[in-house]
Coordinates of C-alpha atoms in Angstrom, one line a residue:
Chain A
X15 CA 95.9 109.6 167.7
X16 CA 94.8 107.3 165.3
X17 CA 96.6 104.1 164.4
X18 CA 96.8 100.1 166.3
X19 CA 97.0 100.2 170.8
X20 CA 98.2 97.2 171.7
X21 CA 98.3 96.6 175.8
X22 CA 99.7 96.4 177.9
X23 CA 103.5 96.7 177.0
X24 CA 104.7 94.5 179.2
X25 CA 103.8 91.2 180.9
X26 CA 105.9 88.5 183.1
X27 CA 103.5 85.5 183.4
X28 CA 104.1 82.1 185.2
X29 CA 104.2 78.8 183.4
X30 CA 100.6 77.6 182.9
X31 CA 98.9 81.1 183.3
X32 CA 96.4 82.3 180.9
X33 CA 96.1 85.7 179.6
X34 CA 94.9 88.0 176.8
X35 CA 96.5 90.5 174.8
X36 CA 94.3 93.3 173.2
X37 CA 94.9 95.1 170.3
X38 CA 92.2 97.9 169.0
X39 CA 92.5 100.1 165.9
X40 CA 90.8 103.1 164.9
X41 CA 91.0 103.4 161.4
X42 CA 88.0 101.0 160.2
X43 CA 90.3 98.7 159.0
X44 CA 88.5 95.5 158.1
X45 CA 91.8 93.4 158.3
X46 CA 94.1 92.6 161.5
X47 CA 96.7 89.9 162.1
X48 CA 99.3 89.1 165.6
X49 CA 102.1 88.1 165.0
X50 CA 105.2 87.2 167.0
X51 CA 109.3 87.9 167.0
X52 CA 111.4 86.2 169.1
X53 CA 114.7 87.7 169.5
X54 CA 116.7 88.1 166.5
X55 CA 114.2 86.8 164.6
X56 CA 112.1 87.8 162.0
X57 CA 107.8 88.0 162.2
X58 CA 105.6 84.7 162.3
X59 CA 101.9 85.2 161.7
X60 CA 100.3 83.4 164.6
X61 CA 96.1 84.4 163.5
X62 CA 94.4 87.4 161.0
X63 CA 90.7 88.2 160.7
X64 CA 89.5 89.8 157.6
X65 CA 86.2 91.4 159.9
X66 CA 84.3 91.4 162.6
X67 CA 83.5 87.3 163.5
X68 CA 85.7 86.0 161.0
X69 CA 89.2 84.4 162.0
X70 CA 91.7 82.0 160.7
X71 CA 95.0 80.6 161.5
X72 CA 98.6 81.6 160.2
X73 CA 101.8 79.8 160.8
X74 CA 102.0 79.6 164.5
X75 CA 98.6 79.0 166.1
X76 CA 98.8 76.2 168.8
X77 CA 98.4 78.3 172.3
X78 CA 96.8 81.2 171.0
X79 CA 92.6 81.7 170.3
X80 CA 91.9 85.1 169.0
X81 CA 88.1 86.0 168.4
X82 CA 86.7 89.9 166.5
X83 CA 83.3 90.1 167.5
X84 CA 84.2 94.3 166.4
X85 CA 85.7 95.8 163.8
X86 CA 87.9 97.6 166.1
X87 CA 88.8 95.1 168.3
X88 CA 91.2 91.9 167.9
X89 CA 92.4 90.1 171.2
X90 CA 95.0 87.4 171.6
X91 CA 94.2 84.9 174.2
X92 CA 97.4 82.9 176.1
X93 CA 95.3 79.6 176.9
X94 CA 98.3 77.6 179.3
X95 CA 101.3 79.9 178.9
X96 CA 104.7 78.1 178.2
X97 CA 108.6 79.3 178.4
X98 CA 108.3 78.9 174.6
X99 CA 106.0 81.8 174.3
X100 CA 108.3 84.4 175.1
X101 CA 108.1 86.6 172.8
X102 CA 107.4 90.2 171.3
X103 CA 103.6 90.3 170.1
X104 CA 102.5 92.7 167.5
X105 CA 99.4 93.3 166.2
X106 CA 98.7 94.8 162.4
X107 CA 95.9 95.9 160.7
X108 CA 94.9 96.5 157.4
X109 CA 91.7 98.4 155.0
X110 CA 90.9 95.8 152.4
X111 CA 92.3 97.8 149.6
X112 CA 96.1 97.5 150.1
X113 CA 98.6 100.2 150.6
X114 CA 98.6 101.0 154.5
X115 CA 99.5 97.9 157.2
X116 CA 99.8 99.6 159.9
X117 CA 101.5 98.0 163.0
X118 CA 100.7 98.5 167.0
X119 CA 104.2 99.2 168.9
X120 CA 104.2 95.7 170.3
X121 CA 103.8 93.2 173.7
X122 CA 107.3 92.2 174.9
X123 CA 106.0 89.0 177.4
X124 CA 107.8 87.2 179.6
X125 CA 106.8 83.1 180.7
X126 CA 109.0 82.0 183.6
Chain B
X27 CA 102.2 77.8 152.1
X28 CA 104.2 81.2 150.3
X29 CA 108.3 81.6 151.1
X30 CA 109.8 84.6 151.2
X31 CA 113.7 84.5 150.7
X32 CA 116.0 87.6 152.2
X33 CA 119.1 86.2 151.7
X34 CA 121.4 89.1 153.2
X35 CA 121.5 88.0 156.9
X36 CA 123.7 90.7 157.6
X37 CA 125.1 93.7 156.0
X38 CA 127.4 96.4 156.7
X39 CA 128.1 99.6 154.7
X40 CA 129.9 102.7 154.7
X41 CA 128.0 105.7 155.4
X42 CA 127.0 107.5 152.3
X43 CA 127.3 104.7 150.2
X44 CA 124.2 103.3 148.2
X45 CA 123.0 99.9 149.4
X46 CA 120.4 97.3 147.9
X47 CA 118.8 94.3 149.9
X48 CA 117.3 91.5 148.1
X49 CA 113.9 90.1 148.4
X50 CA 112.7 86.8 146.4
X51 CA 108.9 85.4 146.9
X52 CA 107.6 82.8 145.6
X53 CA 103.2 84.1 146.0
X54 CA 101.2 82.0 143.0
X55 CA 99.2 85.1 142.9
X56 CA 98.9 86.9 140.2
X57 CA 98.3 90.0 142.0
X58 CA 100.3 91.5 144.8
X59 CA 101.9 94.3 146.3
X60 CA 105.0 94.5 148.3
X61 CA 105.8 96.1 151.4
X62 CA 109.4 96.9 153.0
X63 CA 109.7 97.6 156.9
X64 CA 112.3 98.7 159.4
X65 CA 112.6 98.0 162.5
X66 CA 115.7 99.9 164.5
X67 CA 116.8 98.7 167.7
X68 CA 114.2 100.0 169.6
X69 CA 111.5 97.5 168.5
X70 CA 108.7 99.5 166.3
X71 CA 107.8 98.6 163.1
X72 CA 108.5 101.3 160.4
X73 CA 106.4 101.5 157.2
X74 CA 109.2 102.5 154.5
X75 CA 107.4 101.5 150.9
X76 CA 104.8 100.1 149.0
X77 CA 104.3 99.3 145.8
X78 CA 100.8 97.9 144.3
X79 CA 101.0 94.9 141.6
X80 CA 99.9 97.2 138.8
X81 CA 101.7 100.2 139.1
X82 CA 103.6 101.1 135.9
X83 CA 107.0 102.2 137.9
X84 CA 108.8 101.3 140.4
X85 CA 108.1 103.1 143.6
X86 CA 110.1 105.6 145.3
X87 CA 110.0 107.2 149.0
X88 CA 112.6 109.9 149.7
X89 CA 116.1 108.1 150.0
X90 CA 114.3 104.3 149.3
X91 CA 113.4 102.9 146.1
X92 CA 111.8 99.5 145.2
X93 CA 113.2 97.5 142.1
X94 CA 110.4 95.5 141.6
X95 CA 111.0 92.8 138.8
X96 CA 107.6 90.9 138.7
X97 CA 108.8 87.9 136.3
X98 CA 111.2 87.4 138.7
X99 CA 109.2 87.3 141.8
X100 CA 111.7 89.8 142.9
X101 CA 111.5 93.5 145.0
X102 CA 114.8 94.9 146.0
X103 CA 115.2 97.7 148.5
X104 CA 117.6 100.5 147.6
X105 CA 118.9 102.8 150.1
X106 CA 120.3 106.1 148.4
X107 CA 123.2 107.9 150.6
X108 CA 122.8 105.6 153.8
X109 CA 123.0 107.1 156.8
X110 CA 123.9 106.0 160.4
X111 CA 120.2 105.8 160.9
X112 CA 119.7 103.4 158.9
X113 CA 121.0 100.5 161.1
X114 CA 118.2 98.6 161.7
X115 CA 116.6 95.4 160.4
X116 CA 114.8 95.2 157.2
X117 CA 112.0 93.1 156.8
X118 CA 110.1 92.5 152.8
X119 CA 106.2 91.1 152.7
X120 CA 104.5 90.5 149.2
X121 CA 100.7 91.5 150.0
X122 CA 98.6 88.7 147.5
X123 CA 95.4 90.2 146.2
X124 CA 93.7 87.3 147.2
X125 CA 94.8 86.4 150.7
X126 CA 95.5 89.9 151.2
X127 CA 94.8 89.9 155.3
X128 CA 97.5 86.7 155.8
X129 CA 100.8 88.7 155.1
X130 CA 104.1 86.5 155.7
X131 CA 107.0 88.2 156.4
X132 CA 110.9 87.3 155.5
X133 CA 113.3 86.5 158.1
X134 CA 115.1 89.8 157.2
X135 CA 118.7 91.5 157.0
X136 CA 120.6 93.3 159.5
X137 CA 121.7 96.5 158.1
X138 CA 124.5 98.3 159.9
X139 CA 126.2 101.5 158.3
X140 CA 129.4 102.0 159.2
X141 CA 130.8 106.0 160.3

């Protein structure tokens, strides 16, 4: 089925762990973003790439890296986990001409 | 840095009845869509309605509606005959020409419909 695979669905990490979240679409959309939502809250854009090796931060960056060597492909990389990181992580993607964000069904993570 | 304003934390209504949640921006763009999302209880993003910056009326999907009011820099949802369904949280993000990969989201409403 087309559309945005985020995995996996679920992660506990310890404090100081490093991890990566992947996200892959396969729509050839040139444009995909993570964000996160802590609970009750609404979505803060933590990086978005508009193609393949271009990236750029949103409101939220410090802790994350995120690289697109692909069109396809956008992971999210944990560097030193922290408590503050918990959080649901979605990733979104986008074809430059508007109309169709399209939204992976999310990472709930865990940092004890 | 763009703000988008949803100023309806919370909102309960009786099923059946029409219901309208607000959205302000304030984008410098001059062109840009707007999106409207749901997300029910069970975490997914739902795609309800878009509407591009030139499109001559306002958009419609089934039961939801957009009153878009450009000069205003404002895009109201309107529910038509809620349903218990419906409960869920609302999320509005204007989608700038320009910067059109860096989408900001409001902090949303909490729509709950009442039996």
């Amino acid at each position: 089925n087309a559309g945005v695979t985020q995995t996996p669905k679920f992660q506990v990490l310890k404090t100081g762990q490093s991890m990566t979240l992947q996200c892959a679409q396969d729509m050839n959309h040139e444009y995909m973003s993570w964000y996160r939502q802590d609970p009750g809250m609404g979505l803060r854009l933590i990086h978005y790439s508009v193609g393949a090796g271009i990236t750029d931060q949103g409101e939220v960056p410090n802790g994350y890296n995120v690289s697109r060597s692909t069109t396809e492909d956008f992971p999210l990389r944990l560097l030193s986990a922290a408590p503050s990181q918990t959080s649901v992580y979605f990733c979104a993607s986008s074809p430059t001409q508007g109309g169709d964000y399209t939204f992976g069904s999310g990472t709930r993570l865990t940092v004890v | 840095a763009q703000k988008i304003t949803q100023t309806q934390p919370g909102m309960f209504v009786q099923e059946k009845e029409a219901v309208t949640l607000d959205c302000t921006y304030d984008t410098s763009d001059p062109s840009y869509g707007l999106f409207w999302y749901k997300q029910p209880s069970s975490g997914e993003m739902i795609f309800l309605i878009y509407q591009g910056s030139y499109d001559q009326q306002n958009a419609t999907e089934g039961r939801y509606s957009l009153n878009f009011q450009k000069a205003r820099k404002s895009a109201n949802l309107v529910i038509s005959a809620s349903q218990l369904g419906d409960s869920a949280m609302y999320f509005c993000a204007p989608y700038p020409y320009s910067s059109a990969s860096k989408i900001i989201f409001g902090s949303g409403t909490r729509l709950s419909i009442r039996p």
